[in-house]
Amino acid sequence: MLRITNRANTGFKPVLFVQAALHAREYFTAETVTRFAEQLVAGYGTDPDSTLVIDHHDVHLLLVANPDGRKVAEVAATRAQRKNRNQNYCAAGTTTVGVDLNRNYAWNFGGPGSSSTPCNDVFRGPTAFSEPETTAITAWLRSVFTDQRAETSLGDRTTPVSVDAHGFYIDVHSNGAGNWFPWGDTTQLAPNGARMQTLARKLEFFNGYEAIQGALTGVIGGASDDFVFGTLGVPAFTMELGGSDFWPDCATYESSIAPGTIASLKFAARVVHAPYRVPAGPEILSVATAPGGSPGSVTITATVNDGRYGAGTGPEPTQPVQGVNVYAALPWSVSPPPPAIAAMTAVDGAFDEVEEAVTATIPAGALAPGRRLVYLQAVDSAGNPGPVSAGFVDIDPALLGNGFEPVGR
Ligand SMILES: [Zn+2]
């Protein structure tokens, strides 16, 4: 497990968990999640949103969830290996040995889309959680996610989760090209299903993969996504990357798979404090800061947009932007939540459009000296708050109050 967070910050931190290569032959899922980690860390101190995520969120990345399967899949002759390598099942096979880990979870175990035949590629194993991989992963998930769903029993498909729940689970596969949300084992709409659809359509804006309830692509019992949402209450997605097969050429990968997928994971990392709520609200784009008009003041500008969604299944209403606040501390990082230090104004004089250019001037002394982040959050006219975005501002302690204007970044 690769865990990325600022250990010096010890307050509440919502969790993003991303898993790759549960199916061994889906090579580039591991590569993509690894690159996401590299870019996230490289952005610390230079990219404001990456810095926000590392300082205030907790990112858990399982880069290769099926390591012995992957080892076999890296040999050309056996690259079709999908399952784990449990020799108790189909031991005489070449790439048909083992258990399909994404049929081995306890949610609707034995259900549709799985097989009881050991040499089958979707062999589910003898019992739910018979495999060390699924057992260990689930123990980890239970240790890092707060259980926020009070299901009546395993298999309860109707009990909703609070819209203010936190956390986000993503299991990355290929090559179905979709952002799949629960339920995956029935076409019945999940509680929180409409909210998860909005979240999926937001991911689709970045990665281009269709936002769709998993079951509408084929029903599957025993998969990880339904189990995680059903028992822990965090939105639990299967992100199916694209490509013509499991082994796309490098040019296709570099141009059409990696950039969008990594951008969607970066978005996911930013919304884990309220993944059911903030995807419906306006995004803050292109935050910039500059010296203000009076000594020591800082001017902050941004573009705000409530309409960035993919074209996949289902609607998401877009509304005019209603307002934008600036905070000196993240609202969920301190208790009680801090008051805004400024309310931004619309550059054109009125908040009446889906996209607005906004500005605010922070007076001298409102921010402590040093390099620090300011946090922006917008709300639309339906009352939906959006994802928080950050911007850097540098305030030189030696010169503050001497008529020096701080340098904006
Ligand atoms: Zn898969």
Tab-separated table of C-alpha atoms and ligand atoms in Angstrom:
chain	number	residue	atom	x	y	z
A	1	MET	CA	0.000	0.000	0.000
A	2	LEU	CA	1.277	3.419	-0.922
A	3	ARG	CA	-0.102	6.030	1.441
A	4	ILE	CA	0.254	9.741	0.731
A	5	THR	CA	-0.552	12.335	3.368
A	6	ASN	CA	1.177	15.014	5.423
A	7	ARG	CA	1.869	13.271	8.730
A	8	ALA	CA	2.455	16.589	10.468
A	9	ASN	CA	-1.262	17.334	10.127
A	10	THR	CA	-3.126	15.113	12.526
A	11	GLY	CA	-6.741	16.263	12.321
A	12	PHE	CA	-9.634	14.560	10.528
A	13	LYS	CA	-8.640	13.529	7.016
A	14	PRO	CA	-11.114	12.026	4.562
A	15	VAL	CA	-9.771	9.010	2.656
A	16	LEU	CA	-9.387	8.215	-1.021
A	17	PHE	CA	-8.623	4.553	-1.710
A	18	VAL	CA	-7.644	3.559	-5.242
A	19	GLN	CA	-6.887	-0.015	-6.231
A	20	ALA	CA	-5.337	-1.259	-9.478
A	21	ALA	CA	-4.596	-4.571	-11.192
A	22	LEU	CA	-7.021	-6.732	-9.220
A	23	HIS	CA	-7.232	-8.432	-12.602
A	24	ALA	CA	-3.662	-9.298	-13.497
A	25	ARG	CA	-3.736	-8.754	-17.243
A	26	GLU	CA	-5.080	-5.219	-16.945
A	27	TYR	CA	-1.495	-3.956	-17.051
A	28	PHE	CA	-1.866	-0.234	-17.373
A	29	THR	CA	-4.210	0.217	-14.437
A	30	ALA	CA	-1.145	-0.186	-12.174
A	31	GLU	CA	0.912	2.175	-14.314
A	32	THR	CA	-1.790	4.828	-14.274
A	33	VAL	CA	-2.349	4.805	-10.527
A	34	THR	CA	1.440	4.910	-10.019
A	35	ARG	CA	1.672	7.984	-12.248
A	36	PHE	CA	-1.175	9.576	-10.321
A	37	ALA	CA	0.883	9.103	-7.155
A	38	GLU	CA	4.002	10.546	-8.768
A	39	GLN	CA	2.183	13.613	-10.042
A	40	LEU	CA	0.416	14.175	-6.754
A	41	VAL	CA	3.688	14.127	-4.813
A	42	ALA	CA	5.555	16.179	-7.422
A	43	GLY	CA	2.866	18.844	-7.088
A	44	TYR	CA	3.364	19.307	-3.369
A	45	GLY	CA	4.324	22.915	-2.705
A	46	THR	CA	3.883	23.968	-6.319
A	47	ASP	CA	0.395	22.840	-7.366
A	48	PRO	CA	-2.120	24.251	-4.859
A	49	ASP	CA	-4.716	21.488	-5.213
A	50	SER	CA	-2.126	18.694	-4.877
A	51	THR	CA	-0.859	20.448	-1.766
A	52	LEU	CA	-4.391	20.687	-0.377
A	53	VAL	CA	-4.901	16.946	-0.941
A	54	ILE	CA	-1.616	15.899	0.684
A	55	ASP	CA	-2.000	18.253	3.637
A	56	HIS	CA	-5.641	17.554	4.432
A	57	HIS	CA	-6.646	14.237	2.845
A	58	ASP	CA	-5.360	10.686	3.195
A	59	VAL	CA	-4.656	8.858	-0.070
A	60	HIS	CA	-4.267	5.060	-0.047
A	61	LEU	CA	-3.115	3.447	-3.292
A	62	LEU	CA	-2.960	-0.310	-3.795
A	63	LEU	CA	-0.935	-0.394	-6.990
A	64	VAL	CA	-1.010	-4.157	-7.640
A	65	ALA	CA	-3.879	-5.902	-5.870
A	66	ASN	CA	-3.104	-9.315	-7.420
A	67	PRO	CA	0.684	-9.638	-7.347
A	68	ASP	CA	1.188	-13.314	-8.146
A	69	GLY	CA	-1.293	-13.061	-10.981
A	70	ARG	CA	0.568	-10.052	-12.289
A	71	LYS	CA	3.871	-11.915	-12.179
A	72	VAL	CA	2.462	-14.579	-14.516
A	73	ALA	CA	0.727	-11.994	-16.719
A	74	GLU	CA	4.040	-10.257	-17.369
A	75	VAL	CA	5.219	-13.324	-19.319
A	76	ALA	CA	4.097	-12.929	-22.924
A	77	ALA	CA	2.794	-16.479	-23.315
A	78	THR	CA	0.596	-16.155	-20.234
A	79	ARG	CA	-0.327	-12.493	-20.396
A	80	ALA	CA	-4.051	-13.338	-20.398
A	81	GLN	CA	-3.915	-14.291	-16.704
A	82	ARG	CA	-6.852	-12.555	-15.011
A	83	LYS	CA	-7.364	-14.384	-11.725
A	84	ASN	CA	-5.033	-14.926	-8.805
A	85	ARG	CA	-2.754	-17.992	-8.815
A	86	ASN	CA	-4.392	-20.116	-6.167
A	87	GLN	CA	-3.186	-23.578	-7.178
A	88	ASN	CA	-6.129	-25.237	-5.460
A	89	TYR	CA	-8.248	-24.305	-8.460
A	90	CYS	CA	-7.597	-25.499	-12.001
A	91	ALA	CA	-3.987	-26.342	-11.156
A	92	ALA	CA	-3.374	-27.914	-14.571
A	93	GLY	CA	-4.318	-24.754	-16.419
A	94	THR	CA	-1.959	-22.170	-17.843
A	95	THR	CA	-3.861	-18.904	-17.431
A	96	THR	CA	-7.016	-20.499	-16.029
A	97	VAL	CA	-5.525	-21.206	-12.601
A	98	GLY	CA	-7.004	-19.437	-9.625
A	99	VAL	CA	-9.941	-17.365	-8.410
A	100	ASP	CA	-11.460	-14.236	-9.924
A	101	LEU	CA	-10.884	-11.834	-7.053
A	102	ASN	CA	-13.600	-9.494	-8.286
A	103	ARG	CA	-16.188	-12.225	-7.779
A	104	ASN	CA	-14.912	-13.257	-4.324
A	105	TYR	CA	-16.437	-10.464	-2.210
A	106	ALA	CA	-19.344	-11.159	0.126
A	107	TRP	CA	-21.920	-8.972	-1.626
A	108	ASN	CA	-24.246	-11.279	-3.614
A	109	PHE	CA	-21.505	-13.904	-3.667
A	110	GLY	CA	-22.468	-16.626	-6.149
A	111	GLY	CA	-24.672	-14.210	-8.040
A	112	PRO	CA	-24.853	-13.481	-11.736
A	113	GLY	CA	-21.731	-13.035	-13.836
A	114	SER	CA	-19.694	-15.497	-11.781
A	115	SER	CA	-18.956	-19.205	-12.126
A	116	SER	CA	-18.602	-22.200	-9.809
A	117	THR	CA	-16.299	-23.935	-12.318
A	118	PRO	CA	-12.668	-23.614	-11.218
A	119	CYS	CA	-11.172	-23.258	-14.708
A	120	ASN	CA	-13.635	-20.538	-15.668
A	121	ASP	CA	-12.188	-17.025	-15.898
A	122	VAL	CA	-14.883	-15.719	-13.549
A	123	PHE	CA	-14.567	-18.554	-11.002
A	124	ARG	CA	-15.648	-16.979	-7.732
A	125	GLY	CA	-13.901	-19.337	-5.305
A	126	PRO	CA	-15.549	-21.765	-2.876
A	127	THR	CA	-16.762	-19.141	-0.417
A	128	ALA	CA	-16.829	-15.363	-0.096
A	129	PHE	CA	-13.445	-14.049	1.019
A	130	SER	CA	-11.766	-17.424	0.521
A	131	GLU	CA	-8.728	-15.634	-0.923
A	132	PRO	CA	-5.909	-13.884	0.967
A	133	GLU	CA	-6.047	-10.873	-1.365
A	134	THR	CA	-9.708	-10.038	-0.820
A	135	THR	CA	-9.440	-10.775	2.897
A	136	ALA	CA	-6.457	-8.472	3.398
A	137	ILE	CA	-7.845	-5.682	1.243
A	138	THR	CA	-11.164	-5.724	3.085
A	139	ALA	CA	-9.445	-5.610	6.466
A	140	TRP	CA	-7.519	-2.564	5.284
A	141	LEU	CA	-10.659	-0.853	4.010
A	142	ARG	CA	-12.405	-1.446	7.313
A	143	SER	CA	-9.462	0.078	9.139
A	144	VAL	CA	-9.343	3.291	7.102
A	145	PHE	CA	-12.957	4.023	6.214
A	146	THR	CA	-15.528	5.008	8.796
A	147	ASP	CA	-18.578	2.759	8.371
A	148	GLN	CA	-21.240	5.257	7.391
A	149	ARG	CA	-24.015	2.896	6.263
A	150	ALA	CA	-26.433	1.301	8.725
A	151	GLU	CA	-27.537	-1.563	6.466
A	152	THR	CA	-30.113	-3.873	8.004
A	153	SER	CA	-28.260	-6.941	6.723
A	154	LEU	CA	-25.672	-7.868	4.147
A	155	GLY	CA	-27.489	-7.382	0.864
A	156	ASP	CA	-29.699	-4.494	2.025
A	157	ARG	CA	-30.116	-2.464	-1.148
A	158	THR	CA	-32.275	0.389	0.116
A	159	THR	CA	-30.833	2.017	3.253
A	160	PRO	CA	-29.387	5.386	2.232
A	161	VAL	CA	-26.172	6.996	3.418
A	162	SER	CA	-25.944	10.586	4.675
A	163	VAL	CA	-25.302	13.016	1.859
A	164	ASP	CA	-22.522	14.386	4.072
A	165	ALA	CA	-20.659	11.067	4.216
A	166	HIS	CA	-16.944	11.173	3.386
A	167	GLY	CA	-14.466	8.869	1.637
A	168	PHE	CA	-14.225	7.447	-1.878
A	169	TYR	CA	-13.259	3.966	-3.155
A	170	ILE	CA	-12.181	3.398	-6.754
A	171	ASP	CA	-11.256	-0.002	-8.208
A	172	VAL	CA	-9.460	0.601	-11.518
A	173	HIS	CA	-9.918	-1.951	-14.306
A	174	SER	CA	-9.709	-2.074	-18.093
A	175	ASN	CA	-10.923	-1.958	-20.797
A	176	GLY	CA	-14.635	-1.313	-20.441
A	177	ALA	CA	-14.315	2.486	-20.702
A	178	GLY	CA	-16.769	3.416	-17.976
A	179	ASN	CA	-17.206	5.065	-14.588
A	180	TRP	CA	-19.432	2.424	-13.006
A	181	PHE	CA	-21.301	3.096	-9.782
A	182	PRO	CA	-23.413	0.713	-7.611
A	183	TRP	CA	-25.422	-1.318	-7.824
A	184	GLY	CA	-23.542	-3.658	-10.093
A	185	ASP	CA	-25.613	-6.742	-9.262
A	186	THR	CA	-29.082	-5.320	-9.940
A	187	THR	CA	-30.508	-2.615	-12.153
A	188	GLN	CA	-32.391	-1.241	-9.133
A	189	LEU	CA	-31.180	2.287	-8.400
A	190	ALA	CA	-28.956	2.380	-5.319
A	191	PRO	CA	-29.724	4.682	-2.402
A	192	ASN	CA	-27.481	7.669	-3.119
A	193	GLY	CA	-27.575	6.417	-6.722
A	194	ALA	CA	-28.479	9.789	-8.183
A	195	ARG	CA	-25.643	11.422	-6.248
A	196	MET	CA	-23.193	8.760	-7.363
A	197	GLN	CA	-24.343	9.296	-10.933
A	198	THR	CA	-23.467	12.972	-10.617
A	199	LEU	CA	-20.053	12.053	-9.207
A	200	ALA	CA	-19.537	9.608	-12.077
A	201	ARG	CA	-20.505	12.194	-14.651
A	202	LYS	CA	-17.958	14.528	-13.093
A	203	LEU	CA	-15.225	11.886	-13.481
A	204	GLU	CA	-16.406	11.370	-17.051
A	205	PHE	CA	-15.783	15.040	-17.778
A	206	PHE	CA	-12.092	14.376	-17.167
A	207	ASN	CA	-11.524	10.787	-18.352
A	208	GLY	CA	-14.158	10.527	-21.067
A	209	TYR	CA	-15.452	7.172	-19.833
A	210	GLU	CA	-19.199	6.731	-19.672
A	211	ALA	CA	-20.866	7.382	-16.328
A	212	ILE	CA	-23.260	4.480	-15.856
A	213	GLN	CA	-24.662	2.238	-13.154
A	214	GLY	CA	-22.526	-0.898	-13.255
A	215	ALA	CA	-25.440	-3.316	-13.652
A	216	LEU	CA	-26.475	-1.647	-16.903
A	217	THR	CA	-23.279	-3.003	-18.466
A	218	GLY	CA	-24.003	-6.539	-17.187
A	219	VAL	CA	-24.941	-7.735	-13.694
A	220	ILE	CA	-22.158	-9.109	-11.472
A	221	GLY	CA	-22.360	-10.672	-8.025
A	222	GLY	CA	-19.429	-10.798	-5.606
A	223	ALA	CA	-17.638	-7.705	-6.924
A	224	SER	CA	-15.739	-5.289	-4.711
A	225	ASP	CA	-17.640	-2.089	-5.525
A	226	ASP	CA	-21.074	-3.219	-4.305
A	227	PHE	CA	-19.527	-4.738	-1.187
A	228	VAL	CA	-17.690	-1.550	-0.257
A	229	PHE	CA	-20.640	0.758	-0.819
A	230	GLY	CA	-23.093	-1.696	0.721
A	231	THR	CA	-21.137	-2.268	3.919
A	232	LEU	CA	-19.197	0.976	4.437
A	233	GLY	CA	-21.330	3.589	2.675
A	234	VAL	CA	-18.570	5.314	0.757
A	235	PRO	CA	-19.202	5.781	-2.951
A	236	ALA	CA	-17.494	2.754	-4.506
A	237	PHE	CA	-16.753	2.862	-8.192
A	238	THR	CA	-15.250	0.589	-10.775
A	239	MET	CA	-13.320	2.830	-13.121
A	240	GLU	CA	-12.904	0.946	-16.378
A	241	LEU	CA	-10.182	2.492	-18.499
A	242	GLY	CA	-10.377	2.373	-22.288
A	243	GLY	CA	-8.105	1.033	-25.017
A	244	SER	CA	-8.776	-1.565	-27.686
A	245	ASP	CA	-7.558	-4.408	-25.441
A	246	PHE	CA	-5.658	-4.980	-22.187
A	247	TRP	CA	-2.358	-4.085	-23.832
A	248	PRO	CA	-2.764	-0.859	-25.813
A	249	ASP	CA	0.288	0.541	-27.582
A	250	CYS	CA	2.241	3.240	-25.791
A	251	ALA	CA	1.133	6.036	-28.102
A	252	THR	CA	-2.540	5.326	-27.392
A	253	TYR	CA	-1.827	5.067	-23.705
A	254	GLU	CA	0.123	8.320	-23.521
A	255	SER	CA	-2.294	10.350	-25.608
A	256	SER	CA	-5.749	9.081	-24.775
A	257	ILE	CA	-5.693	7.009	-21.586
A	258	ALA	CA	-3.209	8.345	-19.041
A	259	PRO	CA	-3.868	12.123	-19.057
A	260	GLY	CA	-7.637	12.003	-18.666
A	261	THR	CA	-7.580	9.178	-16.150
A	262	ILE	CA	-5.033	10.901	-13.950
A	263	ALA	CA	-7.041	14.127	-14.147
A	264	SER	CA	-10.150	12.240	-13.001
A	265	LEU	CA	-8.230	10.713	-10.080
A	266	LYS	CA	-6.983	14.158	-9.082
A	267	PHE	CA	-10.583	15.358	-9.061
A	268	ALA	CA	-11.574	12.337	-6.988
A	269	ALA	CA	-8.847	13.134	-4.460
A	270	ARG	CA	-10.235	16.633	-4.011
A	271	VAL	CA	-13.851	15.705	-3.258
A	272	VAL	CA	-13.421	12.996	-0.612
A	273	HIS	CA	-14.689	15.221	2.204
A	274	ALA	CA	-18.177	15.274	0.632
A	275	PRO	CA	-18.301	13.075	-2.476
A	276	TYR	CA	-22.118	12.853	-2.518
A	277	ARG	CA	-22.545	16.596	-2.227
A	278	VAL	CA	-19.891	18.746	-3.867
A	279	PRO	CA	-19.856	17.205	-7.372
A	280	ALA	CA	-23.245	18.890	-7.914
A	281	GLY	CA	-21.784	22.311	-7.112
A	282	PRO	CA	-19.598	24.727	-9.056
A	283	GLU	CA	-15.922	24.054	-9.727
A	284	ILE	CA	-13.295	26.701	-9.078
A	285	LEU	CA	-10.947	26.984	-12.053
A	286	SER	CA	-7.711	28.863	-12.609
A	287	VAL	CA	-7.179	30.464	-9.199
A	288	ALA	CA	-4.666	33.318	-9.376
A	289	THR	CA	-3.409	35.756	-6.752
A	290	ALA	CA	-1.649	39.099	-7.178
A	291	PRO	CA	-0.765	42.164	-5.116
A	292	GLY	CA	-3.861	44.142	-4.161
A	293	GLY	CA	-4.462	47.828	-4.666
A	294	SER	CA	-3.412	48.837	-1.151
A	295	PRO	CA	-0.201	47.962	0.723
A	296	GLY	CA	-0.202	44.406	2.052
A	297	SER	CA	-3.471	43.400	0.396
A	298	VAL	CA	-3.900	40.481	-2.016
A	299	THR	CA	-6.253	40.189	-4.953
A	300	ILE	CA	-7.591	36.743	-5.797
A	301	THR	CA	-9.260	35.913	-9.089
A	302	ALA	CA	-10.818	32.730	-10.439
A	303	THR	CA	-13.282	31.338	-12.915
A	304	VAL	CA	-16.205	29.365	-11.525
A	305	ASN	CA	-18.230	26.861	-13.552
A	306	ASP	CA	-21.290	24.793	-12.571
A	307	GLY	CA	-21.616	22.968	-15.865
A	308	ARG	CA	-18.691	20.613	-16.371
A	309	TYR	CA	-20.171	17.104	-16.675
A	310	GLY	CA	-19.676	14.212	-19.036
A	311	ALA	CA	-22.359	13.233	-21.489
A	312	GLY	CA	-23.024	9.797	-19.984
A	313	THR	CA	-26.221	8.336	-18.611
A	314	GLY	CA	-28.483	10.657	-16.648
A	315	PRO	CA	-28.928	14.379	-16.113
A	316	GLU	CA	-27.280	16.808	-13.759
A	317	PRO	CA	-28.968	20.210	-13.514
A	318	THR	CA	-26.630	23.148	-13.854
A	319	GLN	CA	-27.417	26.455	-12.217
A	320	PRO	CA	-26.002	29.959	-12.132
A	321	VAL	CA	-23.178	30.505	-9.683
A	322	GLN	CA	-24.542	32.250	-6.608
A	323	GLY	CA	-21.422	33.104	-4.628
A	324	VAL	CA	-17.827	32.243	-3.780
A	325	ASN	CA	-16.102	32.383	-0.396
A	326	VAL	CA	-12.396	32.555	0.438
A	327	TYR	CA	-11.078	30.777	3.549
A	328	ALA	CA	-7.738	30.916	5.297
A	329	ALA	CA	-8.249	27.336	6.560
A	330	LEU	CA	-10.149	24.428	5.088
A	331	PRO	CA	-13.664	24.230	6.517
A	332	TRP	CA	-13.232	20.532	7.452
A	333	SER	CA	-9.689	20.846	8.801
A	334	VAL	CA	-10.521	22.800	11.932
A	335	SER	CA	-13.367	22.763	14.417
A	336	PRO	CA	-15.465	24.824	14.549
A	337	PRO	CA	-15.327	25.623	10.808
A	338	PRO	CA	-13.612	28.943	10.176
A	339	PRO	CA	-15.493	31.950	8.877
A	340	ALA	CA	-14.764	33.103	5.341
A	341	ILE	CA	-12.184	35.890	5.126
A	342	ALA	CA	-13.780	37.303	1.976
A	343	ALA	CA	-16.845	36.940	-0.253
A	344	MET	CA	-15.868	37.195	-3.905
A	345	THR	CA	-17.752	39.388	-6.362
A	346	ALA	CA	-18.671	38.716	-9.976
A	347	VAL	CA	-16.392	40.628	-12.333
A	348	ASP	CA	-19.350	41.449	-14.595
A	349	GLY	CA	-21.321	42.780	-11.647
A	350	ALA	CA	-23.901	40.009	-11.144
A	351	PHE	CA	-24.012	36.323	-10.227
A	352	ASP	CA	-26.393	35.149	-12.935
A	353	GLU	CA	-24.503	32.721	-15.171
A	354	VAL	CA	-23.303	29.081	-15.035
A	355	GLU	CA	-19.760	30.382	-15.522
A	356	GLU	CA	-18.576	33.514	-13.763
A	357	ALA	CA	-15.260	35.306	-13.416
A	358	VAL	CA	-14.850	36.313	-9.777
A	359	THR	CA	-12.513	38.455	-7.695
A	360	ALA	CA	-11.859	39.469	-4.109
A	361	THR	CA	-9.302	41.567	-2.287
A	362	ILE	CA	-7.943	40.268	1.006
A	363	PRO	CA	-6.916	43.136	3.292
A	364	ALA	CA	-3.440	43.349	4.793
A	365	GLY	CA	-3.152	41.318	7.980
A	366	ALA	CA	-5.963	38.868	7.159
A	367	LEU	CA	-3.379	36.220	6.292
A	368	ALA	CA	-0.381	35.380	8.435
A	369	PRO	CA	3.088	35.898	6.941
A	370	GLY	CA	4.741	33.172	4.887
A	371	ARG	CA	3.736	31.035	1.955
A	372	ARG	CA	0.246	29.735	2.483
A	373	LEU	CA	-2.814	28.451	0.767
A	374	VAL	CA	-6.116	30.202	0.458
A	375	TYR	CA	-9.178	28.041	-0.165
A	376	LEU	CA	-12.070	28.917	-2.446
A	377	GLN	CA	-15.505	27.326	-2.478
A	378	ALA	CA	-18.507	28.311	-4.603
A	379	VAL	CA	-22.224	27.599	-4.290
A	380	ASP	CA	-24.837	27.505	-7.049
A	381	SER	CA	-28.313	29.014	-6.998
A	382	ALA	CA	-29.796	25.656	-5.906
A	383	GLY	CA	-27.600	25.732	-2.820
A	384	ASN	CA	-25.089	23.085	-3.940
A	385	PRO	CA	-21.577	23.782	-2.621
A	386	GLY	CA	-18.800	22.783	-4.994
A	387	PRO	CA	-15.323	21.307	-4.605
A	388	VAL	CA	-12.763	23.464	-2.815
A	389	SER	CA	-9.785	24.705	-4.815
A	390	ALA	CA	-6.667	26.339	-3.442
A	391	GLY	CA	-4.273	29.086	-4.448
A	392	PHE	CA	-0.857	30.041	-3.129
A	393	VAL	CA	-0.030	33.424	-1.696
A	394	ASP	CA	3.355	34.539	-0.359
A	395	ILE	CA	3.424	37.181	2.344
A	396	ASP	CA	6.907	38.306	3.374
A	397	PRO	CA	7.006	38.794	7.163
A	398	ALA	CA	9.960	41.193	6.998
A	399	LEU	CA	8.188	43.595	4.723
A	400	LEU	CA	4.564	43.263	5.768
A	401	GLY	CA	3.358	46.560	7.130
A	402	ASN	CA	6.212	48.474	5.494
A	403	GLY	CA	4.154	49.323	2.473
A	404	PHE	CA	5.330	46.220	0.637
A	405	GLU	CA	2.796	44.417	-1.469
A	406	PRO	CA	2.873	40.624	-1.143
A	407	VAL	CA	3.795	38.588	-4.159
A	408	GLY	CA	0.914	36.611	-5.561
A	409	ARG	CA	1.428	33.210	-7.121
B	1	ZN	ZN	-11.001	-6.180	-14.492
